[in-house]
Coordinates of N, CA and C in Angstrom, one line a residue:
M261 N 0.8 -1.2 0.0 CA 0.0 0.0 0.0 C 0.9 1.3 0.0
K262 N 0.3 2.3 -0.6 CA 1.1 3.6 -0.7 C 1.3 4.2 0.7
T263 N 2.5 4.7 0.9 CA 2.8 5.4 2.2 C 2.3 6.8 2.1
L264 N 1.7 7.3 3.1 CA 1.1 8.6 3.2 C 1.6 9.3 4.4
Y265 N 1.9 10.6 4.3 CA 2.3 11.5 5.4 C 1.3 12.6 5.6
F266 N 0.6 12.5 6.8 CA -0.3 13.6 7.1 C 0.3 14.5 8.1
I267 N 0.8 15.6 7.7 CA 1.6 16.5 8.5 C 0.8 17.8 8.8
F268 N 0.7 18.1 10.0 CA -0.1 19.3 10.4 C 0.8 20.4 10.9
I269 N 0.6 21.6 10.4 CA 1.3 22.8 10.8 C 0.4 23.4 11.9
N270 N 1.0 23.8 13.0 CA 0.2 24.3 14.1 C -0.9 23.4 14.5
S271 N -2.2 23.8 14.6 CA -3.2 22.9 15.1 C -3.8 22.0 14.1
D272 N -4.4 22.6 13.0 CA -5.1 21.7 12.1 C -4.9 22.1 10.6
Q273 N -3.8 22.7 10.3 CA -3.4 23.1 9.0 C -2.7 21.9 8.3
L274 N -3.3 21.3 7.4 CA -2.7 20.1 6.8 C -1.8 20.4 5.6
L275 N -0.6 19.8 5.6 CA 0.4 20.1 4.6 C 0.0 19.2 3.3
L276 N -0.1 19.9 2.2 CA -0.4 19.2 0.9 C 0.6 19.6 -0.1
R277 N 0.8 18.7 -1.1 CA 1.6 19.1 -2.3 C 0.8 20.2 -3.1
R278 N 1.5 21.3 -3.4 CA 0.8 22.4 -4.0 C 0.3 22.0 -5.4
E279 N 1.0 21.3 -6.2 CA 0.7 21.1 -7.6 C -0.6 20.2 -7.7
E280 N -0.7 19.2 -6.9 CA -1.9 18.3 -7.1 C -2.9 18.4 -5.9
W281 N -2.6 19.3 -4.9 CA -3.3 19.3 -3.7 C -3.5 17.9 -3.2
S282 N -2.4 17.2 -3.0 CA -2.4 15.8 -2.6 C -1.6 15.6 -1.3
V283 N -1.8 14.5 -0.7 CA -1.0 14.2 0.6 C 0.3 13.7 0.2
P284 N 1.4 14.2 0.8 CA 2.8 13.7 0.5 C 2.9 12.2 0.7
T285 N 3.7 11.6 -0.2 CA 3.9 10.2 -0.1 C 5.3 9.9 0.4
E286 N 6.0 10.9 0.8 CA 7.3 10.8 1.5 C 7.5 12.0 2.4
Q287 N 8.3 11.8 3.4 CA 8.5 12.9 4.3 C 9.3 14.0 3.6
P288 N 8.8 15.2 3.6 CA 9.5 16.3 2.9 C 10.9 16.6 3.5
E289 N 11.8 16.9 2.6 CA 13.2 17.2 3.0 C 13.2 18.5 3.8
G290 N 14.0 18.5 4.9 CA 14.2 19.7 5.6 C 13.0 20.1 6.6
I291 N 12.0 19.3 6.7 CA 10.9 19.6 7.6 C 11.3 19.3 9.0
V292 N 10.9 20.2 9.9 CA 11.3 20.1 11.3 C 10.0 19.7 12.1
M293 N 10.1 18.5 12.7 CA 9.0 17.9 13.5 C 8.9 18.7 14.8
N294 N 7.6 18.8 15.2 CA 7.3 19.4 16.5 C 6.6 18.4 17.3
G295 N 7.3 17.4 17.8 CA 6.8 16.3 18.6 C 7.1 15.0 17.9
D296 N 6.5 13.9 18.4 CA 6.7 12.6 17.9 C 6.0 12.3 16.6
I297 N 6.5 11.3 15.8 CA 5.8 10.8 14.7 C 5.0 9.6 15.1
H298 N 3.8 9.5 14.5 CA 2.9 8.4 14.9 C 2.6 7.6 13.7
R299 N 2.5 6.3 13.9 CA 2.1 5.4 12.8 C 0.6 5.0 13.0
I300 N -0.2 5.2 11.9 CA -1.6 5.0 12.0 C -2.0 3.9 11.1
T301 N -3.1 3.1 11.6 CA -3.7 2.1 10.8 C -5.1 2.5 10.4
F302 N -5.4 2.5 9.2 CA -6.8 2.9 8.7 C -7.2 1.9 7.6
N303 N -8.3 1.2 7.9 CA -8.9 0.3 6.9 C -7.8 -0.7 6.4
G304 N -7.0 -1.2 7.2 CA -6.0 -2.1 6.8 C -4.7 -1.5 6.3
N305 N -4.6 -0.2 6.1 CA -3.4 0.4 5.6 C -2.7 0.9 6.8
N306 N -1.5 0.3 7.0 CA -0.7 0.7 8.2 C 0.6 1.5 7.8
N307 N 0.6 2.0 6.5 CA 1.7 2.8 6.0 C 1.3 4.3 6.1
I308 N 0.7 4.7 7.2 CA 0.3 6.1 7.3 C 1.0 6.7 8.5
Y309 N 1.6 7.8 8.3 CA 2.3 8.5 9.4 C 1.8 9.9 9.6
T310 N 1.9 10.4 10.8 CA 1.4 11.7 11.1 C 2.3 12.4 12.2
F311 N 2.5 13.7 12.0 CA 3.2 14.4 13.1 C 3.0 15.9 12.8
R312 N 3.3 16.7 13.8 CA 3.2 18.1 13.7 C 4.5 18.7 13.3
A313 N 4.5 19.7 12.5 CA 5.7 20.4 12.0 C 5.7 21.9 12.4
K314 N 6.8 22.5 12.4 CA 6.9 23.9 12.8 C 6.6 24.8 11.7
D315 N 7.0 24.5 10.5 CA 6.9 25.4 9.3 C 6.7 24.6 8.1
I316 N 6.2 25.3 7.0 CA 6.1 24.7 5.7 C 7.6 24.5 5.2
P317 N 8.0 23.3 4.7 CA 9.4 23.1 4.3 C 9.7 23.9 3.0
D318 N 8.8 24.0 2.1 CA 9.1 24.6 0.8 C 7.8 25.2 0.2
E319 N 7.6 26.5 0.3 CA 6.3 27.1 -0.1 C 6.1 27.0 -1.6
D320 N 7.1 26.7 -2.4 CA 6.9 26.5 -3.8 C 6.3 25.2 -4.1
E321 N 6.6 24.2 -3.2 CA 6.2 22.8 -3.4 C 5.0 22.4 -2.6
Y322 N 4.8 23.1 -1.4 CA 3.8 22.7 -0.5 C 2.8 23.9 -0.1
I323 N 1.6 23.5 0.3 CA 0.6 24.5 0.7 C -0.1 23.9 1.9
T324 N -0.7 24.7 2.7 CA -1.5 24.2 3.9 C -3.0 24.5 3.6
C325 N -3.7 23.6 4.3 CA -5.2 23.6 4.1 C -5.8 23.2 5.4
G326 N -6.9 23.9 5.8 CA -7.6 23.5 7.0 C -8.2 22.1 6.9
L327 N -8.3 21.4 8.0 CA -8.8 20.0 7.9 C -10.2 20.0 7.3
R328 N -11.1 20.9 7.7 CA -12.5 20.9 7.2 C -12.4 21.2 5.7
D329 N -11.6 22.1 5.2 CA -11.6 22.5 3.8 C -10.9 21.4 3.0
S330 N -10.1 20.5 3.6 CA -9.5 19.5 2.9 C -10.5 18.5 2.3
Y331 N -11.7 18.5 2.9 CA -12.8 17.6 2.3 C -13.1 18.0 0.9
N332 N -12.9 19.2 0.5 CA -13.2 19.7 -0.8 C -12.1 19.4 -1.8
H333 N -10.9 19.0 -1.3 CA -9.8 18.8 -2.2 C -9.2 17.3 -2.3
L334 N -9.5 16.6 -1.2 CA -8.9 15.2 -1.1 C -9.9 14.2 -1.4
P335 N -9.5 13.0 -1.9 CA -10.4 11.9 -1.9 C -11.0 11.6 -0.6
K336 N -12.3 11.2 -0.5 CA -12.9 11.0 0.8 C -12.1 10.2 1.8
E337 N -11.5 9.1 1.3 CA -10.7 8.2 2.1 C -9.6 9.0 2.8
H338 N -8.9 9.8 2.0 CA -7.8 10.6 2.5 C -8.2 11.6 3.5
Y339 N -9.4 12.2 3.3 CA -10.0 13.1 4.3 C -10.2 12.4 5.6
L340 N -10.8 11.2 5.5 CA -11.0 10.4 6.7 C -9.7 10.0 7.4
M341 N -8.7 9.7 6.7 CA -7.4 9.4 7.2 C -6.9 10.6 8.0
A342 N -7.0 11.7 7.3 CA -6.5 13.0 7.9 C -7.2 13.2 9.2
G343 N -8.5 13.0 9.3 CA -9.2 13.2 10.5 C -8.7 12.3 11.6
K344 N -8.5 11.0 11.3 CA -8.0 10.1 12.3 C -6.6 10.6 12.8
C345 N -5.8 11.0 11.9 CA -4.4 11.5 12.3 C -4.5 12.7 13.2
R346 N -5.4 13.6 12.9 CA -5.6 14.8 13.7 C -6.1 14.4 15.1
E347 N -7.0 13.4 15.2 CA -7.4 12.9 16.5 C -6.3 12.3 17.3
I348 N -5.4 11.5 16.7 CA -4.3 10.9 17.4 C -3.4 12.0 17.9
L349 N -3.1 13.0 17.1 CA -2.3 14.1 17.5 C -2.9 14.9 18.7
H350 N -4.2 15.1 18.7 CA -4.9 15.7 19.8 C -4.8 14.9 21.0
W351 N -5.0 13.6 20.9 CA -4.9 12.7 22.1 C -3.4 12.7 22.6
D352 N -2.4 12.7 21.7 CA -1.1 12.7 22.2 C -0.8 14.0 23.0
A353 N -1.3 15.1 22.5 CA -1.0 16.4 23.2 C -1.7 16.5 24.5
T354 N -2.9 15.8 24.7 CA -3.6 15.9 25.9 C -3.5 14.7 26.9
S355 N -2.5 13.9 26.6 CA -2.3 12.7 27.4 C -0.8 12.6 27.8
Q356 N -0.2 13.7 28.0 CA 1.2 13.7 28.3 C 1.5 13.3 29.8
Y357 N 0.5 13.5 30.6 CA 0.6 13.2 32.0 C -0.5 12.3 32.5
C358 N -0.2 11.5 33.5 CA -1.1 10.6 34.0 C -2.2 11.3 34.8
P359 N -3.5 11.1 34.6 CA -4.6 11.7 35.3 C -4.7 11.2 36.8
C360 N -4.1 10.1 37.1 CA -4.2 9.5 38.4 C -3.1 10.1 39.4
C361 N -1.8 10.1 38.9 CA -0.8 10.5 39.8 C 0.1 11.6 39.3
G362 N -0.2 12.1 38.0 CA 0.5 13.2 37.5 C 1.9 13.0 36.9
S363 N 2.3 11.7 36.8 CA 3.6 11.4 36.2 C 3.6 11.5 34.7
K364 N 4.7 11.7 34.1 CA 4.9 11.8 32.7 C 4.5 10.4 32.1
T365 N 3.7 10.3 31.1 CA 3.3 9.1 30.5 C 4.3 8.6 29.4
R366 N 4.2 7.3 29.1 CA 5.1 6.8 28.1 C 4.2 6.1 27.0
K367 N 4.6 6.1 25.8 CA 3.9 5.4 24.7 C 4.0 3.9 24.9
D368 N 2.9 3.2 24.9 CA 3.0 1.7 25.1 C 2.7 1.0 23.8
T369 N 1.7 1.4 23.0 CA 1.5 0.9 21.7 C 1.2 2.1 20.8
D370 N 0.8 1.8 19.5 CA 0.6 2.9 18.6 C -0.6 3.8 19.1
I371 N -1.5 3.2 19.9 CA -2.7 4.0 20.3 C -2.9 3.8 21.8
S372 N -1.9 3.7 22.6 CA -2.0 3.7 24.0 C -0.8 4.2 24.7
K373 N -1.0 4.7 25.9 CA 0.1 5.2 26.8 C -0.1 4.6 28.2
K374 N 1.0 4.5 28.9 CA 1.0 3.8 30.2 C 1.9 4.7 31.1
C375 N 1.3 4.8 32.3 CA 2.1 5.6 33.4 C 3.2 4.6 34.0
P376 N 4.4 5.0 33.9 CA 5.5 4.2 34.5 C 5.5 4.1 36.0
K377 N 4.7 5.0 36.6 CA 4.7 5.0 38.1 C 3.5 4.1 38.7
C378 N 2.3 4.4 38.2 CA 1.2 3.7 38.8 C 0.5 2.7 37.8
G379 N 1.0 2.7 36.6 CA 0.5 1.7 35.6 C -0.8 2.0 34.9
H380 N -1.4 3.2 35.2 CA -2.6 3.6 34.5 C -2.4 3.7 33.0
E381 N -3.4 3.2 32.3 CA -3.3 3.2 30.8 C -4.3 4.2 30.2
Q382 N -3.9 4.8 29.1 CA -4.8 5.7 28.4 C -4.8 5.4 26.9
W383 N -6.1 5.5 26.3 CA -6.3 5.3 24.9 C -7.0 6.6 24.4
P384 N -7.0 6.8 23.1 CA -7.8 7.9 22.5 C -9.2 7.8 22.9
Q385 N -9.8 8.9 23.4 CA -11.2 8.9 23.8 C -12.1 9.6 22.8
L386 N -13.3 9.0 22.6 CA -14.3 9.6 21.7 C -15.3 10.3 22.5
Q387 N -15.7 11.4 22.0 CA -16.9 12.2 22.5 C -18.1 11.9 21.6
T388 N -19.0 11.0 22.1 CA -20.1 10.6 21.3 C -21.3 11.6 21.4
A389 N -21.8 12.0 20.2 CA -22.9 13.0 20.1 C -23.9 12.4 19.2
V390 N -25.2 12.8 19.5 CA -26.3 12.4 18.6 C -26.8 13.7 17.8
I391 N -27.4 13.4 16.7 CA -27.9 14.5 15.9 C -29.2 14.0 15.2
C392 N -30.2 14.8 15.1 CA -31.5 14.2 14.7 C -32.3 15.2 13.8
L393 N -32.9 14.7 12.8 CA -33.8 15.4 11.9 C -35.2 15.0 12.4
V394 N -36.0 15.9 12.9 CA -37.4 15.7 13.3 C -38.3 16.0 12.2
R395 N -39.2 15.1 11.9 CA -40.2 15.2 10.8 C -41.6 15.5 11.3
R396 N -42.3 16.4 10.7 CA -43.7 16.7 11.0 C -44.4 16.8 9.7
G397 N -45.0 15.7 9.2 CA -45.6 15.7 7.9 C -44.6 16.0 6.8
D398 N -44.8 17.1 6.0 CA -43.9 17.5 5.0 C -42.8 18.4 5.5
E399 N -42.7 18.6 6.8 CA -41.8 19.6 7.3 C -40.7 18.9 8.1
A400 N -39.5 19.6 8.3 CA -38.4 19.2 9.1 C -38.1 20.3 10.1
L401 N -37.7 20.0 11.3 CA -37.3 20.9 12.3 C -35.8 21.3 12.1
L402 N -35.6 22.5 11.8 CA -34.2 23.0 11.7 C -33.9 24.1 12.7
V403 N -32.6 24.1 13.2 CA -32.3 25.1 14.2 C -31.0 25.8 13.8
R404 N -30.9 27.0 14.3 CA -29.6 27.8 14.1 C -29.0 27.9 15.5
A405 N -27.9 27.1 15.7 CA -27.2 27.2 17.0 C -26.4 28.5 17.2
K406 N -26.3 28.9 18.4 CA -25.6 30.2 18.6 C -24.1 30.0 18.3
N407 N -23.6 28.8 18.3 CA -22.1 28.6 18.1 C -21.8 28.4 16.6
F408 N -22.8 28.5 15.7 CA -22.6 28.4 14.3 C -21.8 29.6 13.9
K409 N -20.7 29.5 13.1 CA -19.9 30.6 12.7 C -20.5 31.2 11.4
R410 N -21.3 30.5 10.7 CA -22.0 31.0 9.5 C -23.5 31.0 9.7
D411 N -24.2 31.8 8.9 CA -25.6 32.0 9.0 C -26.4 30.8 8.3
Y412 N -26.5 29.7 8.9 CA -27.2 28.6 8.3 C -28.0 27.8 9.4
Y413 N -28.9 27.0 9.0 CA -29.7 26.2 9.9 C -29.2 24.7 9.8
G414 N -29.1 24.1 11.0 CA -28.7 22.7 11.0 C -29.8 21.9 11.8
L415 N -29.3 20.9 12.5 CA -30.2 20.0 13.2 C -29.9 20.0 14.7
V416 N -30.9 19.6 15.5 CA -30.7 19.4 16.9 C -29.6 18.4 17.2
A417 N -28.6 18.7 18.0 CA -27.5 17.8 18.3 C -27.0 18.0 19.7
G418 N -26.3 17.1 20.2 CA -25.7 17.2 21.6 C -25.0 16.0 22.0
F419 N -24.2 16.1 23.1 CA -23.4 15.0 23.5 C -24.2 14.0 24.4
V420 N -23.9 12.7 24.3 CA -24.5 11.7 25.1 C -24.0 11.8 26.5
E421 N -24.9 11.7 27.5 CA -24.5 11.8 28.9 C -24.3 10.4 29.5
T422 N -23.5 10.3 30.5 CA -23.3 9.0 31.2 C -24.6 8.4 31.6
G423 N -24.8 7.1 31.3 CA -26.0 6.4 31.7 C -27.1 6.4 30.7
E424 N -26.9 7.2 29.6 CA -28.0 7.3 28.6 C -27.8 6.3 27.5
T425 N -28.9 5.9 26.8 CA -28.8 5.2 25.5 C -28.7 6.3 24.5
L426 N -28.4 6.0 23.3 CA -28.4 7.0 22.2 C -29.8 7.6 22.0
E427 N -30.8 6.7 22.1 CA -32.2 7.2 21.9 C -32.6 8.1 23.0
D428 N -32.2 7.8 24.2 CA -32.5 8.7 25.4 C -31.9 10.1 25.1
A429 N -30.7 10.1 24.6 CA -30.0 11.3 24.4 C -30.7 12.1 23.3
V430 N -31.2 11.5 22.2 CA -31.9 12.2 21.2 C -33.2 12.8 21.8
K431 N -33.9 12.1 22.5 CA -35.2 12.7 23.1 C -34.8 13.8 24.0
R432 N -33.8 13.7 24.9 CA -33.5 14.8 25.8 C -33.0 16.0 25.1
E433 N -32.1 15.8 24.1 CA -31.6 17.0 23.4 C -32.7 17.8 22.6
V434 N -33.6 17.0 22.0 CA -34.7 17.7 21.2 C -35.6 18.4 22.2
M435 N -35.9 17.8 23.3 CA -36.7 18.5 24.3 C -36.0 19.7 24.9
E436 N -34.8 19.6 25.3 CA -34.0 20.7 25.9 C -33.9 21.8 25.0
E437 N -33.6 21.6 23.7 CA -33.2 22.7 22.8 C -34.5 23.3 22.2
T438 N -35.6 22.5 22.0 CA -36.7 23.1 21.3 C -38.1 22.9 22.0
G439 N -38.1 22.1 23.1 CA -39.4 21.9 23.8 C -40.3 20.9 23.1
I440 N -39.8 20.2 22.1 CA -40.6 19.3 21.3 C -40.5 17.8 21.9
S441 N -41.6 17.1 21.9 CA -41.6 15.7 22.2 C -41.6 14.9 20.9
I442 N -40.8 13.8 20.8 CA -40.7 13.0 19.6 C -40.9 11.6 19.8
S443 N -41.1 10.8 18.7 CA -41.3 9.4 18.8 C -40.7 8.8 17.5
N444 N -40.8 7.4 17.5 CA -40.3 6.7 16.3 C -38.9 7.0 15.9
I445 N -38.0 7.0 16.9 CA -36.6 7.3 16.6 C -36.0 6.2 15.8
S446 N -35.3 6.5 14.7 CA -34.7 5.5 13.9 C -33.3 5.9 13.5
Y447 N -32.3 4.9 13.5 CA -30.9 5.2 13.2 C -30.7 5.4 11.7
F448 N -29.9 6.4 11.4 CA -29.5 6.7 10.0 C -28.1 6.3 9.7
A449 N -27.1 6.8 10.3 CA -25.7 6.5 10.0 C -24.9 7.2 11.1
S450 N -23.6 6.9 11.1 CA -22.6 7.6 12.0 C -21.5 8.2 11.2
Q451 N -20.8 9.1 11.8 CA -19.7 9.8 11.2 C -18.6 10.2 12.1
P452 N -17.3 9.9 11.9 CA -16.2 10.4 12.7 C -16.3 12.0 12.5
W453 N -16.0 12.6 13.6 CA -16.0 14.1 13.6 C -14.8 14.6 14.3
P454 N -13.7 14.7 13.6 CA -12.4 15.0 14.3 C -12.2 16.4 14.7
Y455 N -13.2 17.0 15.4 CA -13.1 18.5 15.7 C -13.3 18.7 17.2
P456 N -12.5 18.1 18.1 CA -11.3 17.4 17.8 C -11.4 15.9 17.9
C457 N -12.4 15.3 18.5 CA -12.4 13.8 18.7 C -13.8 13.3 18.9
G458 N -14.7 13.6 17.9 CA -16.1 13.2 18.1 C -16.5 12.0 17.2
L459 N -17.6 11.4 17.6 CA -18.4 10.5 16.8 C -19.8 11.0 16.8
M460 N -20.3 11.3 15.6 CA -21.7 11.8 15.4 C -22.6 10.6 15.0
V461 N -23.7 10.4 15.7 CA -24.6 9.3 15.4 C -25.9 10.0 15.0
G462 N -26.3 9.7 13.7 CA -27.5 10.4 13.2 C -28.8 9.6 13.3
F463 N -29.9 10.3 13.5 CA -31.2 9.7 13.7 C -32.3 10.5 13.0
Y464 N -33.4 9.8 12.6 CA -34.6 10.5 12.3 C -35.6 10.2 13.4
A465 N -36.6 11.2 13.5 CA -37.6 11.0 14.5 C -38.9 11.7 14.0
D466 N -40.0 11.4 14.6 CA -41.3 12.0 14.2 C -41.7 12.9 15.3
Y467 N -42.3 14.1 15.0 CA -42.9 15.0 15.9 C -44.0 14.3 16.6
E468 N -44.1 14.5 17.9 CA -45.2 14.0 18.7 C -46.1 15.0 19.3
S469 N -45.5 16.0 20.0 CA -46.3 17.1 20.6 C -45.4 18.3 21.0
G470 N -46.1 19.4 21.3 CA -45.4 20.5 21.8 C -45.2 21.7 20.8
N471 N -44.9 22.8 21.4 CA -44.6 24.0 20.6 C -43.1 24.3 20.8
I472 N -42.5 25.0 19.8 CA -41.1 25.3 19.9 C -40.8 26.3 21.0
I473 N -40.0 25.9 22.0 CA -39.6 26.8 23.1 C -38.0 26.7 23.1
L474 N -37.4 27.7 22.7 CA -35.9 27.7 22.5 C -35.1 27.6 23.8
Q475 N -34.1 26.8 23.8 CA -33.1 26.9 24.8 C -32.2 28.0 24.5
E476 N -32.4 29.2 25.0 CA -31.8 30.4 24.6 C -30.3 30.5 24.8
T477 N -29.8 29.7 25.6 CA -28.3 29.7 25.8 C -27.6 29.0 24.7
E478 N -28.3 28.2 23.9 CA -27.7 27.4 22.8 C -28.3 27.7 21.4
I479 N -29.6 27.9 21.4 CA -30.3 28.0 20.1 C -30.7 29.5 19.8
A480 N -30.4 30.0 18.6 CA -30.8 31.4 18.3 C -32.1 31.4 17.6
R481 N -32.4 30.4 16.7 CA -33.6 30.4 16.0 C -34.0 28.9 15.7
A482 N -35.2 28.6 15.4 CA -35.7 27.3 15.1 C -37.0 27.4 14.3
G483 N -37.3 26.5 13.4 CA -38.5 26.5 12.7 C -38.8 25.3 11.9
W484 N -40.0 25.1 11.4 CA -40.4 24.0 10.5 C -40.2 24.4 9.1
F485 N -39.6 23.6 8.3 CA -39.3 24.0 6.9 C -39.7 22.8 6.0
T486 N -40.3 23.1 4.8 CA -40.6 22.1 3.8 C -39.4 21.9 3.0
W487 N -39.3 20.7 2.3 CA -38.2 20.3 1.5 C -37.8 21.3 0.4
D488 N -38.9 21.9 -0.1 CA -38.7 22.8 -1.3 C -38.5 24.3 -0.9
N489 N -38.4 24.6 0.4 CA -38.2 25.9 0.9 C -37.3 26.0 2.1
L490 N -36.1 25.4 1.8 CA -35.1 25.3 2.9 C -34.3 26.5 3.0
P491 N -33.8 26.9 4.2 CA -32.8 28.0 4.4 C -31.5 27.5 4.0
A492 N -30.4 28.3 4.2 CA -29.1 27.8 4.1 C -28.8 26.7 5.1
I493 N -28.2 25.6 4.6 CA -28.0 24.4 5.4 C -26.5 24.1 5.4
P494 N -26.0 23.1 6.3 CA -24.6 22.8 6.4 C -24.0 22.3 5.2
A495 N -22.6 22.3 5.2 CA -21.8 21.8 4.0 C -22.0 20.3 3.9
K496 N -21.6 19.8 2.8 CA -21.8 18.4 2.5 C -20.9 17.4 3.3
L497 N -19.9 17.9 3.9 CA -19.0 17.0 4.7 C -19.7 16.6 6.0
S498 N -20.8 17.2 6.4 CA -21.4 16.9 7.7 C -22.5 15.9 7.6
I499 N -22.7 15.1 8.7 CA -23.8 14.2 8.7 C -25.2 14.9 8.8
A500 N -25.2 16.2 9.3 CA -26.4 17.0 9.3 C -26.9 17.1 7.8
R501 N -25.9 17.5 6.9 CA -26.3 17.6 5.5 C -26.8 16.3 4.9
Q502 N -26.1 15.2 5.3 CA -26.6 13.9 4.8 C -28.0 13.6 5.2
L503 N -28.3 13.9 6.5 CA -29.7 13.6 6.9 C -30.7 14.5 6.2
I504 N -30.3 15.7 6.0 CA -31.3 16.6 5.3 C -31.4 16.2 3.8
D505 N -30.3 15.9 3.1 CA -30.3 15.6 1.7 C -31.1 14.3 1.5
N506 N -30.9 13.3 2.4 CA -31.7 12.0 2.3 C -33.2 12.2 2.5
W507 N -33.5 13.1 3.4 CA -34.9 13.4 3.7 C -35.5 14.1 2.4
V508 N -34.8 15.1 1.9 CA -35.3 15.8 0.7 C -35.5 14.8 -0.5
K509 N -34.5 13.9 -0.6 CA -34.6 12.9 -1.7 C -35.8 12.1 -1.6
G510 N -36.1 11.7 -0.4 CA -37.3 10.9 -0.1 C -38.6 11.7 -0.4
K511 N -38.6 12.9 -0.1 CA -39.8 13.8 -0.3 C -40.0 14.0 -1.8
M512 N -38.9 14.1 -2.6 CA -39.0 14.4 -4.0 C -39.6 13.2 -4.8
K513 N -39.4 12.0 -4.2 CA -39.9 10.8 -4.8 C -41.4 10.5 -4.5
I514 N -41.9 11.2 -3.5 CA -43.3 11.0 -3.1 C -44.3 11.6 -4.2

C-alpha cells in the first residue's frame, strides 16, 4: 500500500503538495518535526504517518489547508485518514501526564500510553454525540445554534451523557433545545467528527407534541421547513447535511 504522510502545521493546517493538492507520499526534506511521529492504521493500511511540524518546508512545493476544507480537495478516504491522524495528535497532546498520579506518560502501543509509576493506561477517547432530523408531515425541524460561525440552519444535536442510551440522548436534546416531544426514533448513520475527537450518530424521529420553546443559551432560531423551501444548510461534509439531503430525496420521490 502507498505510504502517506499527514503532516499538520500548528493545530489543524494540513500540509499538501501544491501542484496536485495531494497528501505527500514521502517525508519532505528539511521539515522540522514538532513532537513525535505516529504510525496510524486505517482500513488495513498501516503505512500512514502523522506528526506536527513547525513550518512549511518549501512554499513553492507545499501548501497548507484546514482540515475541514481538505474535504473539498482530497479523496474522501484521505480526508477520513487525515481526521484520524488529527485525533491521534490531539490525544497525544492531551495525554502527556497521568490523570491519576501526574507522572509523565510513556507510549505503550501505537494507540495507548502507560504511566510508568502507577500503571494507569490511556487510549484515545471519543466524545459521542447524537444529531436528529425531526419530521412533521412534509416539514423538518431545523435550528440555528448560537455557536454556528456562519448563518445557516442545522439539526438538533448534543453529547450523550453518562448512563444514557443513544435514543434517550436524542429525546433529551430535542426536548431541551426546542421543547418538542418526539417518537419513532430510527438510526440513520454515524460519522467520525475529528473536531477534535467526536463520533456523530445520526437519527430520524417524528414529531409527537409541543410548541417550539428555544433553549436560549444554545439556540438562536428554530422553525419548521418544507423540503422545497429550505434555508441555508450545512456543508456536504457533515452528517447533518446527509440527513437533510436524504430526507429531501425521499420527499421528491413521493
